[in-house]
mmCIF file of C-alpha atoms in Angstrom:
data_model
loop_
_atom_site.group_PDB
_atom_site.id
_atom_site.type_symbol
_atom_site.label_atom_id
_atom_site.label_comp_id
_atom_site.label_asym_id
_atom_site.label_seq_id
_atom_site.Cartn_x
_atom_site.Cartn_y
_atom_site.Cartn_z
ATOM 1 C CA MET A 19 22.131 1.102 -14.411
ATOM 2 C CA PHE A 20 25.241 -0.315 -12.748
ATOM 3 C CA SER A 21 28.153 -1.106 -15.048
ATOM 4 C CA PHE A 22 31.568 -2.298 -13.908
ATOM 5 C CA VAL A 23 34.768 -3.776 -15.306
ATOM 6 C CA VAL A 24 36.210 -6.588 -13.218
ATOM 7 C CA PRO A 25 39.828 -7.788 -13.756
ATOM 8 C CA THR A 26 39.233 -11.440 -13.021
ATOM 9 C CA LEU A 27 40.547 -14.641 -14.604
ATOM 10 C CA LEU A 28 37.860 -16.662 -16.364
ATOM 11 C CA ALA A 29 39.969 -19.300 -18.070
ATOM 12 C CA LEU A 30 37.607 -22.069 -17.051
ATOM 13 C CA PHE A 31 34.377 -20.242 -17.607
ATOM 14 C CA ALA A 32 34.029 -17.531 -20.188
ATOM 15 C CA VAL A 33 37.130 -16.412 -22.027
ATOM 16 C CA SER A 34 38.536 -19.179 -24.169
ATOM 17 C CA PRO A 35 36.214 -20.950 -26.626
ATOM 18 C CA SER A 36 38.153 -24.164 -26.051
ATOM 19 C CA PHE A 37 37.005 -24.182 -22.440
ATOM 20 C CA GLY A 38 33.283 -23.843 -23.002
ATOM 21 C CA PRO A 39 31.084 -26.437 -21.283
ATOM 22 C CA GLN A 40 31.021 -29.779 -23.093
ATOM 23 C CA ALA A 41 27.782 -31.737 -23.234
ATOM 24 C CA GLN A 42 29.067 -35.307 -23.602
ATOM 25 C CA GLU A 43 30.423 -37.238 -20.631
ATOM 26 C CA PRO A 44 33.518 -39.363 -21.329
ATOM 27 C CA SER A 45 33.373 -42.889 -19.958
ATOM 28 C CA SER A 46 36.578 -42.149 -18.025
ATOM 29 C CA ILE A 47 34.778 -40.047 -15.418
ATOM 30 C CA ALA A 48 31.634 -42.173 -15.078
ATOM 31 C CA THR A 49 33.083 -44.408 -12.354
ATOM 32 C CA THR A 50 34.249 -41.426 -10.315
ATOM 33 C CA ARG A 51 30.834 -39.744 -10.542
ATOM 34 C CA GLN A 52 29.028 -42.860 -9.342
ATOM 35 C CA ASP A 53 31.237 -43.390 -6.292
ATOM 36 C CA PRO A 54 29.416 -42.712 -2.956
ATOM 37 C CA ARG A 55 32.608 -41.065 -1.658
ATOM 38 C CA PHE A 56 32.388 -38.587 -4.541
ATOM 39 C CA HIS A 57 28.766 -37.859 -3.600
ATOM 40 C CA SER A 58 29.722 -37.311 0.025
ATOM 41 C CA LEU A 59 32.538 -34.928 -0.930
ATOM 42 C CA LEU A 60 30.244 -32.783 -3.069
ATOM 43 C CA GLU A 61 27.483 -32.801 -0.486
ATOM 44 C CA GLN A 62 29.921 -31.092 1.871
ATOM 45 C CA GLN A 63 30.124 -28.250 -0.665
ATOM 46 C CA PHE A 64 26.340 -28.138 -0.994
ATOM 47 C CA LEU A 65 25.966 -27.922 2.793
ATOM 48 C CA ALA A 66 28.634 -25.223 2.967
ATOM 49 C CA TYR A 67 26.710 -23.158 0.435
ATOM 50 C CA GLU A 68 23.465 -23.592 2.365
ATOM 51 C CA ALA A 69 25.300 -22.534 5.535
ATOM 52 C CA SER A 70 26.263 -19.285 3.788
ATOM 53 C CA LEU A 71 22.595 -18.381 3.256
ATOM 54 C CA THR A 72 20.416 -16.705 5.862
ATOM 55 C CA THR A 73 18.282 -19.858 6.122
ATOM 56 C CA HIS A 74 21.306 -22.007 7.194
ATOM 57 C CA CYS A 75 19.582 -25.161 5.979
ATOM 58 C CA LYS A 76 21.162 -28.466 7.047
ATOM 59 C CA ASP A 77 18.512 -30.753 5.533
ATOM 60 C CA ILE A 78 19.538 -31.328 1.912
ATOM 61 C CA HIS A 79 18.420 -34.073 -0.440
ATOM 62 C CA PRO A 80 20.422 -34.169 -3.695
ATOM 63 C CA ASP A 81 18.958 -36.480 -6.351
ATOM 64 C CA TRP A 82 22.085 -38.192 -7.658
ATOM 65 C CA THR A 83 20.072 -40.175 -10.225
ATOM 66 C CA ARG A 84 19.594 -36.894 -12.128
ATOM 67 C CA ALA A 85 23.099 -35.469 -11.662
ATOM 68 C CA THR A 86 24.833 -34.147 -14.785
ATOM 69 C CA PRO A 87 28.439 -33.082 -15.507
ATOM 70 C CA HIS A 88 29.384 -30.021 -17.562
ATOM 71 C CA LEU A 89 32.948 -30.506 -18.769
ATOM 72 C CA TYR A 90 35.510 -27.747 -19.282
ATOM 73 C CA GLY A 91 38.284 -28.716 -21.639
ATOM 74 C CA PRO A 92 39.723 -32.184 -22.393
ATOM 75 C CA VAL A 93 39.943 -35.086 -19.942
ATOM 76 C CA GLN A 94 43.345 -36.752 -19.502
ATOM 77 C CA VAL A 95 43.335 -40.267 -18.052
ATOM 78 C CA ASP A 96 45.946 -42.402 -16.317
ATOM 79 C CA LYS A 97 47.091 -45.881 -17.393
ATOM 80 C CA ASP A 98 44.058 -47.453 -15.679
ATOM 81 C CA GLY A 99 41.591 -45.150 -17.424
ATOM 82 C CA TYR A 100 40.805 -42.944 -14.429
ATOM 83 C CA PRO A 101 40.794 -39.119 -14.706
ATOM 84 C CA PHE A 102 44.279 -37.659 -14.254
ATOM 85 C CA ASN A 103 43.570 -34.067 -15.292
ATOM 86 C CA ALA A 104 39.972 -32.919 -15.703
ATOM 87 C CA THR A 105 37.622 -30.087 -14.791
ATOM 88 C CA TRP A 106 33.865 -30.274 -14.670
ATOM 89 C CA ALA A 107 30.882 -28.722 -12.911
ATOM 90 C CA GLU A 108 28.599 -31.261 -11.266
ATOM 91 C CA GLN A 109 24.954 -30.156 -11.106
ATOM 92 C CA VAL A 110 22.570 -32.101 -8.886
ATOM 93 C CA PRO A 111 18.868 -31.243 -8.564
ATOM 94 C CA GLY A 112 17.289 -31.709 -5.171
ATOM 95 C CA THR A 113 15.855 -29.868 -2.206
ATOM 96 C CA ALA A 114 17.111 -27.880 0.774
ATOM 97 C CA CYS A 115 14.635 -27.776 3.661
ATOM 98 C CA GLY A 116 11.876 -28.533 1.169
ATOM 99 C CA GLN A 117 12.867 -25.801 -1.295
ATOM 100 C CA PRO A 118 13.988 -26.762 -4.818
ATOM 101 C CA ARG A 119 17.682 -26.468 -5.561
ATOM 102 C CA ARG A 120 20.049 -27.097 -8.428
ATOM 103 C CA PHE A 121 23.112 -27.818 -6.328
ATOM 104 C CA ARG A 122 26.450 -27.403 -8.038
ATOM 105 C CA ALA A 123 30.179 -27.752 -7.369
ATOM 106 C CA MET A 124 33.337 -27.504 -9.459
ATOM 107 C CA VAL A 125 35.376 -30.715 -9.642
ATOM 108 C CA LEU A 126 39.107 -30.345 -10.211
ATOM 109 C CA VAL A 127 41.313 -33.363 -10.907
ATOM 110 C CA ARG A 128 44.992 -32.488 -11.038
ATOM 111 C CA GLY A 129 47.650 -35.172 -11.244
ATOM 112 C CA GLY A 130 45.067 -37.755 -10.250
ATOM 113 C CA LYS A 131 44.080 -35.869 -7.081
ATOM 114 C CA LEU A 132 40.475 -34.708 -6.828
ATOM 115 C CA ASP A 133 39.362 -31.483 -5.199
ATOM 116 C CA THR A 134 36.106 -29.527 -5.210
ATOM 117 C CA GLU A 135 35.116 -25.877 -5.054
ATOM 118 C CA SER A 136 31.800 -24.234 -4.266
ATOM 119 C CA MET A 137 29.729 -22.785 -7.094
ATOM 120 C CA LEU A 138 26.488 -20.867 -7.336
ATOM 121 C CA PRO A 139 23.458 -23.114 -7.774
ATOM 122 C CA GLY A 140 22.003 -23.373 -11.275
ATOM 123 C CA ASP A 141 24.085 -22.827 -14.389
ATOM 124 C CA SER A 142 25.862 -19.466 -14.001
ATOM 125 C CA GLU A 143 29.068 -19.114 -16.014
ATOM 126 C CA THR A 144 30.671 -16.772 -13.470
ATOM 127 C CA SER A 145 33.848 -17.585 -11.591
ATOM 128 C CA ALA A 146 33.960 -17.306 -7.799
ATOM 129 C CA GLN A 147 35.781 -13.965 -8.071
ATOM 130 C CA LEU A 148 33.303 -12.537 -10.564
ATOM 131 C CA GLU A 149 30.408 -13.721 -8.413
ATOM 132 C CA SER A 150 31.915 -11.882 -5.444
ATOM 133 C CA ASP A 151 32.419 -8.706 -7.465
ATOM 134 C CA VAL A 152 28.813 -8.745 -8.671
ATOM 135 C CA ARG A 153 27.226 -8.841 -5.215
ATOM 136 C CA ASP A 154 27.608 -5.205 -4.080
ATOM 137 C CA PRO A 155 26.359 -3.740 -7.390
ATOM 138 C CA LEU A 156 23.542 -6.301 -7.342
ATOM 139 C CA LEU A 157 22.486 -5.102 -3.904
ATOM 140 C CA GLY A 158 22.679 -1.491 -5.084
ATOM 141 C CA ALA A 159 20.394 -2.260 -8.020
ATOM 142 C CA ALA A 160 17.983 -4.069 -5.687
ATOM 143 C CA GLU A 161 17.874 -1.004 -3.411
ATOM 144 C CA GLY A 162 16.769 0.984 -6.432
ATOM 145 C CA PHE A 163 13.990 -1.555 -7.009
ATOM 146 C CA SER A 164 12.528 -1.488 -3.476
ATOM 147 C CA ARG A 165 12.816 0.948 -0.574
ATOM 148 C CA ASP A 166 12.551 -2.011 1.824
ATOM 149 C CA ILE A 167 15.976 -3.221 0.723
ATOM 150 C CA LYS A 168 18.858 -1.640 2.627
ATOM 151 C CA PRO A 169 22.662 -1.846 2.391
ATOM 152 C CA SER A 170 22.606 -4.135 5.442
ATOM 153 C CA CYS A 171 20.495 -6.779 3.655
ATOM 154 C CA SER A 172 22.082 -10.152 2.936
ATOM 155 C CA ILE A 173 21.913 -11.640 -0.559
ATOM 156 C CA ASP A 174 20.887 -15.273 -0.902
ATOM 157 C CA VAL A 175 21.396 -16.518 -4.464
ATOM 158 C CA LEU A 176 18.917 -19.394 -4.807
ATOM 159 C CA ASP A 177 19.303 -20.187 -8.501
ATOM 160 C CA THR A 178 20.927 -18.898 -11.696
ATOM 161 C CA HIS A 179 19.969 -19.249 -15.345
ATOM 162 C CA VAL A 180 21.995 -18.522 -18.459
ATOM 163 C CA VAL A 181 19.659 -16.945 -21.005
ATOM 164 C CA VAL A 182 19.193 -19.463 -23.822
ATOM 165 C CA GLY A 183 21.465 -18.861 -26.794
ATOM 166 C CA SER A 184 23.349 -15.981 -25.225
ATOM 167 C CA PHE A 185 26.542 -17.697 -24.015
ATOM 168 C CA ALA A 186 29.156 -18.127 -26.737
ATOM 169 C CA PRO A 187 32.631 -17.179 -25.430
ATOM 170 C CA PRO A 188 34.076 -14.655 -25.743
ATOM 171 C CA ALA A 189 30.816 -12.927 -26.716
ATOM 172 C CA PRO A 190 28.679 -11.178 -24.068
ATOM 173 C CA TRP A 191 26.147 -13.342 -22.276
ATOM 174 C CA GLN A 192 23.175 -12.769 -19.993
ATOM 175 C CA GLU A 193 22.073 -14.485 -16.823
ATOM 176 C CA THR A 194 19.090 -14.156 -14.503
ATOM 177 C CA TRP A 195 19.709 -14.733 -10.810
ATOM 178 C CA LEU A 196 16.922 -15.705 -8.427
ATOM 179 C CA VAL A 197 17.793 -14.046 -5.127
ATOM 180 C CA ASN A 198 16.238 -13.496 -1.734
ATOM 181 C CA ILE A 199 17.056 -10.092 -0.234
ATOM 182 C CA CYS A 200 15.381 -9.089 3.051
ATOM 183 C CA GLY A 201 12.252 -11.080 2.242
ATOM 184 C CA HIS A 202 12.074 -10.065 -1.427
ATOM 185 C CA ARG A 203 12.402 -12.897 -3.961
ATOM 186 C CA LEU A 204 13.705 -11.205 -7.089
ATOM 187 C CA ASN A 205 14.675 -12.157 -10.622
ATOM 188 C CA ILE A 206 17.715 -10.005 -11.434
ATOM 189 C CA PRO A 207 19.042 -9.952 -15.027
ATOM 190 C CA ILE A 208 22.802 -9.426 -15.382
ATOM 191 C CA THR A 209 24.730 -8.804 -18.605
ATOM 192 C CA PHE A 210 28.374 -9.955 -18.716
ATOM 193 C CA ILE A 211 30.838 -8.655 -21.324
ATOM 194 C CA PRO A 212 34.280 -10.338 -21.527
ATOM 195 C CA ASP A 213 37.154 -7.969 -22.267
ATOM 196 C CA ALA A 214 38.333 -8.562 -25.832
ATOM 197 C CA LYS A 215 41.922 -7.604 -24.908
ATOM 198 C CA GLY A 216 42.340 -9.197 -21.500
ATOM 199 C CA PRO A 217 41.005 -11.592 -18.865
ATOM 200 C CA GLY A 218 38.564 -9.106 -17.316
ATOM 201 C CA THR A 219 34.798 -9.076 -17.613
ATOM 202 C CA SER A 220 32.474 -6.112 -17.265
ATOM 203 C CA PHE A 221 28.866 -6.461 -16.169
ATOM 204 C CA SER A 222 25.756 -4.343 -15.921
ATOM 205 C CA ILE A 223 22.682 -4.593 -13.700
ATOM 206 C CA SER A 224 19.610 -2.382 -14.150
ATOM 207 C CA SER A 225 17.041 -1.769 -11.398
ATOM 208 C CA ALA A 226 14.427 -1.242 -14.117
ATOM 209 C CA ARG A 227 14.771 -4.850 -15.303
ATOM 210 C CA ILE A 228 14.342 -6.486 -11.886
ATOM 211 C CA THR A 229 11.070 -8.316 -11.279
ATOM 212 C CA GLU A 230 9.439 -9.989 -8.289
ATOM 213 C CA ALA A 231 9.673 -13.781 -8.386
ATOM 214 C CA HIS A 232 6.522 -15.763 -7.753
#
């Protein structure tokens, strides 16, 4: 069992109940989400994520007809009704070199200017910093699962799932990550526990709970 406390800010993801993902899309962001320039901008993030994997896939096919936003916090609009301050995660199902993907990127609108950040595919509630902190312990747990996995193995996170009903900030939540590590496709459960007195989050990963993905 690996258990760690990570001092990382999760204001957008898992600390404040007011910033939990919102299901309903305001009409104010609909025009932005349908703009081909918006699609192109996010596809650059999707390609960058694929480039970070060992497969280095350059052939992606996002299905924008099935794209969905997951809002964090309120949306402020300008005088013309366009987003002025807003944060949402855009999830787009599709394929990468024929393999299924749930592409995702964070969209940040500040003062009317739009920017994007890479996110793990799927629906993980981790921040970029927390994701980074999880990787070494995740590899250590995977080494305990299989002798074929070594410290030199790269970790490709192919998908993430929040366990149904488990995420209710600031309560602990559980996720399962589908990863490829040195030829092993594994489902790795991870438990996240936000710090009740600060912005940190601890997490635990058990080798005994890892299973082969089929």
